[in-house]
Short mmCIF file of C-alpha atoms and ligand atoms in Angstrom, two decimals:
data_model
loop_
_atom_site.label_atom_id
_atom_site.label_comp_id
_atom_site.label_asym_id
_atom_site.label_seq_id
_atom_site.Cartn_x
_atom_site.Cartn_y
_atom_site.Cartn_z
CA MET S 428 -18.59 -9.06 19.40
CA THR S 429 -19.65 -11.78 16.98
CA ARG S 430 -21.65 -10.81 13.94
CA ASP S 431 -22.97 -12.73 10.99
CA ARG S 432 -21.32 -10.31 8.62
CA LEU S 433 -17.79 -9.00 9.03
CA ARG S 434 -17.26 -5.27 8.83
CA LEU S 435 -14.39 -3.64 6.96
CA ALA S 436 -13.81 0.08 7.58
CA VAL S 437 -12.32 1.99 4.62
CA PRO S 438 -11.69 5.70 3.94
CA ASN S 439 -14.75 7.43 2.47
CA LYS S 440 -12.71 9.95 0.47
CA GLY S 441 -9.18 11.04 -0.19
CA ARG S 442 -6.17 9.31 -1.64
CA LEU S 443 -6.81 5.86 -0.26
CA LEU S 444 -10.44 5.59 -1.43
CA GLU S 445 -10.11 4.74 -5.14
CA PRO S 446 -7.24 2.24 -4.87
CA THR S 447 -9.03 0.55 -1.98
CA LEU S 448 -12.26 0.15 -3.97
CA GLU S 449 -10.23 -1.13 -6.91
CA LEU S 450 -8.53 -3.75 -4.72
CA LEU S 451 -11.81 -4.95 -3.18
CA ARG S 452 -13.43 -5.23 -6.60
CA ALA S 453 -10.41 -7.00 -8.08
CA ALA S 454 -10.72 -9.51 -5.23
CA GLY S 455 -14.15 -10.31 -6.61
CA LEU S 456 -16.28 -8.53 -4.01
CA VAL S 457 -19.47 -7.11 -5.51
CA PHE S 458 -20.99 -4.03 -3.87
CA GLU S 459 -22.82 -0.83 -4.73
CA ASP S 460 -21.06 2.51 -4.94
CA HIS S 461 -20.86 4.07 -1.53
CA ASP S 462 -21.94 7.54 -2.70
CA ARG S 463 -25.00 7.94 -0.60
CA SER S 464 -24.38 5.52 2.21
CA LEU S 465 -22.11 4.80 5.11
CA VAL S 466 -22.42 1.05 4.62
CA ALA S 467 -22.18 -1.01 1.44
CA ARG S 468 -23.38 -4.57 1.62
CA VAL S 469 -21.18 -6.99 -0.30
CA ARG S 470 -23.54 -9.15 -2.31
CA ASN S 471 -21.44 -12.25 -2.73
CA HIS S 472 -19.67 -12.41 0.64
CA PRO S 473 -20.80 -11.97 4.27
CA LEU S 474 -19.06 -8.61 4.52
CA ASP S 475 -20.22 -5.03 5.01
CA ILE S 476 -17.97 -2.15 3.99
CA LEU S 477 -18.15 0.89 6.28
CA PHE S 478 -17.07 4.15 4.65
CA VAL S 479 -15.64 6.39 7.33
CA ARG S 480 -13.21 9.31 7.53
CA THR S 481 -9.62 8.26 6.83
CA ASN S 482 -8.72 9.54 10.24
CA ASP S 483 -11.34 7.41 12.01
CA VAL S 484 -10.66 3.96 10.52
CA ILE S 485 -8.22 3.01 13.26
CA GLU S 486 -10.65 3.87 16.06
CA PHE S 487 -13.45 1.90 14.37
CA VAL S 488 -11.23 -1.20 14.40
CA ARG S 489 -9.80 -0.60 17.86
CA ASP S 490 -13.28 -0.24 19.32
CA GLY S 491 -14.53 -3.39 17.59
CA VAL S 492 -17.10 -1.52 15.49
CA ALA S 493 -15.25 -2.91 12.46
CA ASP S 494 -13.35 -6.20 12.32
CA LEU S 495 -10.89 -4.96 9.71
CA GLY S 496 -9.74 -1.61 8.36
CA VAL S 497 -7.72 -0.03 5.59
CA THR S 498 -5.48 2.79 6.82
CA GLY S 499 -1.94 4.14 6.37
CA ASP S 500 1.23 3.30 8.30
CA ASP S 501 1.60 7.04 8.97
CA LEU S 502 -1.77 7.15 10.70
CA LEU S 503 -0.95 4.12 12.83
CA ALA S 504 2.31 5.77 13.86
CA GLU S 505 0.60 9.04 14.64
CA LYS S 506 -2.24 7.64 16.71
CA MET S 507 0.05 5.39 18.71
CA ILE S 508 -2.67 2.74 18.78
CA GLU S 509 -1.34 -0.80 18.65
CA LEU S 510 -3.38 -2.70 16.06
CA PRO S 511 -2.18 -5.83 14.32
CA ARG S 512 -0.99 -5.02 10.80
CA ILE S 513 -2.31 -7.87 8.73
CA ARG S 514 -0.85 -6.88 5.37
CA SER S 515 0.74 -4.04 3.41
CA LEU S 516 -1.48 -3.28 0.44
CA GLY S 517 1.03 -1.86 -2.04
CA TYR S 518 -0.58 1.55 -2.69
CA GLY S 519 -0.81 4.90 -0.89
CA ARG S 520 2.95 4.93 -0.74
CA CYS S 521 4.47 8.07 0.73
CA ARG S 522 7.05 9.14 3.26
CA LEU S 523 6.88 11.46 6.22
CA ALA S 524 9.77 13.77 5.46
CA ALA S 525 11.38 16.80 7.08
CA ALA S 526 11.89 19.82 4.81
CA VAL S 527 13.31 23.32 5.11
CA PRO S 528 13.16 26.40 2.86
CA THR S 529 15.38 25.85 -0.17
CA ASP S 530 17.91 28.49 0.89
CA ALA S 531 18.03 27.51 4.60
CA LEU S 532 21.18 26.01 6.13
CA PRO S 533 20.11 22.60 7.53
CA GLN S 534 21.37 19.74 5.37
CA GLY S 535 20.27 16.79 7.50
CA LEU S 536 17.91 15.85 10.32
CA ASP S 537 20.44 16.50 13.08
CA ASP S 538 20.78 20.10 11.90
CA LEU S 539 17.21 20.64 13.16
CA ALA S 540 18.37 20.60 16.81
CA GLY S 541 16.83 23.58 18.63
CA LYS S 542 14.55 24.41 15.68
CA ARG S 543 10.76 24.63 15.46
CA ILE S 544 9.11 21.99 13.28
CA ALA S 545 5.53 22.45 12.07
CA THR S 546 3.64 19.23 11.37
CA ALA S 547 0.24 17.57 11.30
CA HIS S 548 2.01 14.45 12.64
CA PRO S 549 3.22 15.70 16.02
CA ASN S 550 3.34 12.31 17.77
CA ALA S 551 5.29 10.48 15.09
CA THR S 552 7.65 13.45 14.70
CA ARG S 553 8.24 13.90 18.42
CA ARG S 554 8.91 10.20 18.92
CA PHE S 555 11.33 10.14 16.00
CA PHE S 556 13.44 13.07 17.26
CA ASP S 557 13.26 11.85 20.88
CA GLN S 558 14.63 8.48 19.84
CA ARG S 559 17.39 10.24 17.95
CA GLY S 560 18.19 12.42 20.94
CA THR S 561 17.69 15.60 18.91
CA ALA S 562 15.83 18.30 20.85
CA VAL S 563 13.30 20.09 18.63
CA GLU S 564 10.17 22.11 19.26
CA ILE S 565 7.05 20.63 17.66
CA ILE S 566 4.38 23.03 16.39
CA ALA S 567 1.25 20.91 15.84
CA LEU S 568 -0.92 22.12 12.93
CA SER S 569 -3.88 20.42 11.32
CA GLY S 570 -3.23 21.58 7.76
CA ALA S 571 -1.35 23.97 5.45
CA VAL S 572 1.87 22.85 7.09
CA GLU S 573 3.96 23.77 4.05
CA VAL S 574 3.34 27.51 4.50
CA ALA S 575 4.52 27.53 8.14
CA PRO S 576 8.16 28.48 7.40
CA ARG S 577 7.06 31.36 5.15
CA LEU S 578 4.79 32.66 7.92
CA GLY S 579 7.62 32.55 10.43
CA LEU S 580 5.89 29.86 12.48
CA ALA S 581 8.66 27.28 12.16
CA GLU S 582 12.09 26.75 10.61
CA ALA S 583 11.16 23.33 9.22
CA ILE S 584 8.20 21.11 8.51
CA VAL S 585 7.47 17.41 8.65
CA ASP S 586 4.86 16.38 6.11
CA LEU S 587 3.76 13.53 3.87
CA VAL S 588 5.50 13.50 0.51
CA SER S 589 5.00 11.23 -2.46
CA THR S 590 6.47 12.94 -5.52
CA GLY S 591 7.97 15.93 -3.75
CA SER S 592 6.35 18.40 -6.16
CA THR S 593 4.29 20.09 -3.40
CA LEU S 594 7.50 20.78 -1.50
CA VAL S 595 9.13 22.30 -4.57
CA MET S 596 6.06 24.43 -5.27
CA ASN S 597 6.34 25.82 -1.76
CA GLY S 598 10.05 26.57 -1.97
CA LEU S 599 11.00 23.69 0.33
CA ARG S 600 13.77 21.10 0.18
CA PRO S 601 13.58 17.65 1.85
CA ILE S 602 16.43 16.86 4.25
CA GLY S 603 15.48 13.43 5.59
CA ASP S 604 12.74 10.88 6.20
CA ILE S 605 10.90 10.22 9.46
CA LEU S 606 9.04 7.15 8.20
CA GLU S 607 7.82 5.36 5.10
CA SER S 608 4.16 4.59 4.71
CA GLU S 609 1.73 2.68 2.56
CA ALA S 610 -1.85 1.54 2.85
CA VAL S 611 -2.22 -1.32 5.28
CA LEU S 612 -4.92 -3.80 6.30
CA VAL S 613 -5.36 -3.82 10.07
CA GLY S 614 -7.50 -6.20 12.07
CA GLY S 615 -8.75 -7.18 15.47
CA SER S 616 -6.11 -8.15 17.97
CA ASP S 617 -7.43 -11.57 18.97
CA PRO S 618 -6.10 -14.52 16.93
CA GLU S 619 -8.30 -16.80 19.08
CA GLY S 620 -11.34 -14.60 18.40
CA ALA S 621 -14.55 -15.87 16.83
CA THR S 622 -14.01 -13.84 13.66
CA HIS S 623 -10.35 -14.69 13.16
CA GLU S 624 -10.85 -17.29 10.45
CA ARG S 625 -13.20 -15.06 8.50
CA VAL S 626 -10.77 -12.14 8.79
CA MET S 627 -8.02 -14.36 7.42
CA ALA S 628 -10.28 -15.40 4.54
CA ILE S 629 -10.71 -11.75 3.51
CA ASP S 630 -6.97 -11.23 3.83
CA ALA S 631 -6.32 -14.23 1.59
CA MET S 632 -8.61 -12.75 -1.09
CA LEU S 633 -6.73 -9.45 -1.03
CA ALA S 634 -3.34 -11.15 -0.86
CA ALA S 635 -4.04 -13.10 -4.06
CA VAL S 636 -4.75 -9.86 -5.94
CA ILE S 637 -1.74 -8.04 -4.51
CA ALA S 638 0.60 -10.94 -5.34
CA ALA S 639 -0.76 -11.05 -8.91
CA ARG S 640 -0.20 -7.32 -9.48
CA ASP S 641 3.58 -7.65 -9.46
CA ARG S 642 3.69 -10.64 -11.77
CA LYS S 643 3.02 -11.56 -15.39
CA TYR S 644 2.28 -14.86 -17.04
CA LEU S 645 4.74 -15.56 -19.81
CA MET S 646 4.15 -18.04 -22.65
CA MET S 647 6.54 -18.87 -25.46
CA ASN S 648 7.44 -21.59 -27.94
CA ALA S 649 10.89 -23.02 -28.54
CA ALA S 650 12.75 -25.97 -29.97
CA VAL S 651 13.14 -28.57 -27.22
CA GLY S 652 16.91 -28.24 -27.28
CA ARG S 653 16.61 -24.61 -26.17
CA LEU S 654 14.95 -25.52 -22.87
CA PRO S 655 18.03 -25.45 -20.60
CA ALA S 656 19.07 -21.98 -21.80
CA LEU S 657 15.53 -20.63 -21.49
CA GLU S 658 14.98 -22.21 -18.08
CA GLU S 659 18.07 -20.43 -16.86
CA LEU S 660 16.43 -17.09 -17.69
CA LEU S 661 13.13 -17.94 -15.96
CA PRO S 662 13.28 -18.10 -12.19
CA GLY S 663 9.46 -17.98 -11.80
CA LEU S 664 7.50 -19.25 -8.83
CA ALA S 665 8.72 -22.81 -9.26
CA SER S 666 9.93 -24.62 -12.36
CA PRO S 667 8.24 -23.54 -15.60
CA SER S 668 5.53 -25.66 -17.20
CA VAL S 669 6.83 -27.35 -20.33
CA ILE S 670 4.24 -28.63 -22.79
CA PRO S 671 5.06 -30.64 -25.93
CA LEU S 672 3.60 -29.17 -29.13
CA ALA S 673 2.03 -31.20 -31.93
CA HIS S 674 4.86 -30.67 -34.35
CA GLY S 675 8.34 -32.08 -34.22
CA GLY S 676 10.66 -31.09 -31.46
CA MET S 677 8.79 -27.96 -30.32
CA ILE S 678 7.64 -27.12 -26.80
CA ALA S 679 5.61 -24.37 -25.14
CA ILE S 680 7.05 -22.92 -21.94
CA HIS S 681 4.81 -21.13 -19.42
CA SER S 682 6.16 -19.24 -16.44
CA VAL S 683 5.27 -16.54 -13.90
CA VAL S 684 7.79 -13.71 -13.73
CA ASP S 685 8.19 -10.35 -11.98
CA ALA S 686 6.39 -7.64 -13.96
CA ASP S 687 9.35 -5.30 -13.55
CA ALA S 688 11.69 -7.80 -15.16
CA ILE S 689 9.64 -8.26 -18.36
CA TRP S 690 11.29 -5.66 -20.58
CA GLY S 691 14.76 -6.83 -19.66
CA LEU S 692 13.77 -10.46 -20.15
CA LEU S 693 12.08 -10.37 -23.58
CA PRO S 694 15.16 -9.72 -25.74
CA ARG S 695 17.14 -12.32 -23.81
CA LEU S 696 14.42 -14.92 -24.31
CA ARG S 697 14.36 -14.11 -28.02
CA ALA S 698 18.12 -14.44 -28.21
CA ALA S 699 17.92 -17.81 -26.41
CA GLY S 700 15.49 -19.16 -29.04
CA ALA S 701 11.99 -18.30 -27.79
CA THR S 702 9.36 -17.40 -30.39
CA GLY S 703 5.73 -16.29 -30.20
CA ILE S 704 6.22 -14.82 -26.74
CA LEU S 705 2.98 -13.78 -24.99
CA VAL S 706 2.80 -11.69 -21.80
CA LEU S 707 -0.52 -11.99 -19.94
CA PRO S 708 -1.88 -10.30 -16.82
CA ILE S 709 -2.60 -12.53 -13.83
CA GLU S 710 -5.88 -11.97 -12.04
CA LYS S 711 -5.11 -13.73 -8.77
CA LEU S 712 -2.12 -15.62 -7.50
CA VAL S 713 -1.94 -17.96 -4.51
CA PRO S 714 1.66 -19.14 -4.20
P1 AMP O 1978 -6.49 11.66 2.70
O1 AMP O 1978 -6.07 12.79 3.57
O2 AMP O 1978 -7.85 11.12 3.04
O3 AMP O 1978 -6.27 11.90 1.24
O4 AMP O 1978 -5.53 10.41 3.03
C1 AMP O 1978 -4.26 10.64 3.47
C2 AMP O 1978 -3.54 9.34 3.56
O5 AMP O 1978 -3.15 8.93 2.27
C3 AMP O 1978 -2.27 9.53 4.35
O6 AMP O 1978 -2.47 9.34 5.72
C4 AMP O 1978 -1.34 8.52 3.73
O7 AMP O 1978 -1.50 7.26 4.35
C5 AMP O 1978 -1.83 8.42 2.27
N1 AMP O 1978 -0.99 9.20 1.33
C6 AMP O 1978 -0.33 8.68 0.27
N2 AMP O 1978 0.36 9.62 -0.38
C7 AMP O 1978 0.14 10.78 0.24
C8 AMP O 1978 0.58 12.14 0.02
N3 AMP O 1978 1.40 12.46 -0.96
N4 AMP O 1978 0.12 13.10 0.84
C9 AMP O 1978 -0.74 12.77 1.81
N5 AMP O 1978 -1.17 11.53 2.07
C10 AMP O 1978 -0.73 10.52 1.32
#
């Protein structure tokens, strides 16, 4: 179906809502809060944002009601619906992990052979153990999975874990991962389709923000003779920019570096002769 305005389906509450809104706004999209409405009209781009239940995003995209959607890898795996994954979004990270009561015997996933596993992800769990050739009994629940062992409903659970503190609070111990998940942008399956180019344009906007999040812009001054040593420390996107300064023999060096590397890098840059080092956030980055 061809529409004037693209539609992006996003979760209307829950863990993926806030980081999704933050990403869309950081990409420069301007829209009203969704509080009272299902649809938010983006004012500066031909895009409507549909706020739907986390669990329904995939169906909205599959059925063509939305051209794009934000969901989780875990939900894609569970629904067994093949939708093109356009891009991982870098938030909503968690893993689907198997856990047993702290004092139970199983140490690894293969020790679950013949056991009952309670989970709200029965399809992903069944497929995982089938592929492994480990026979287990799946008890499908829609919530409160972590209390199943205590109630005598199952010997183990498979549930989403990010920090692991919920498991600990429920007297459970993780013994292995079924899959890793993060938020993902999914889109219509037709690269020849009428909306394809516009879908890719939205993806490019989000990609520029995501790429910028992991990087910092680094500026420093140095005597020109220090350049080779400093350049060695700065892998960056390409070669650093080197700008002559007004006064004798000094240069400014600008470079883009991994955010995680900054704290390790600063003392080494200082030691190699850099002064006046500035670290700046990057708003958008198109490599
Ligand atoms: P919601 O139930 O609406 O909060 O959204 C659940 C989705 O958030 C899951 O399907 C995952 O993709 C993602 N997620 C990220 N971390 C966690 C976590 N620790 N527990 C549950 N869901 C998580």
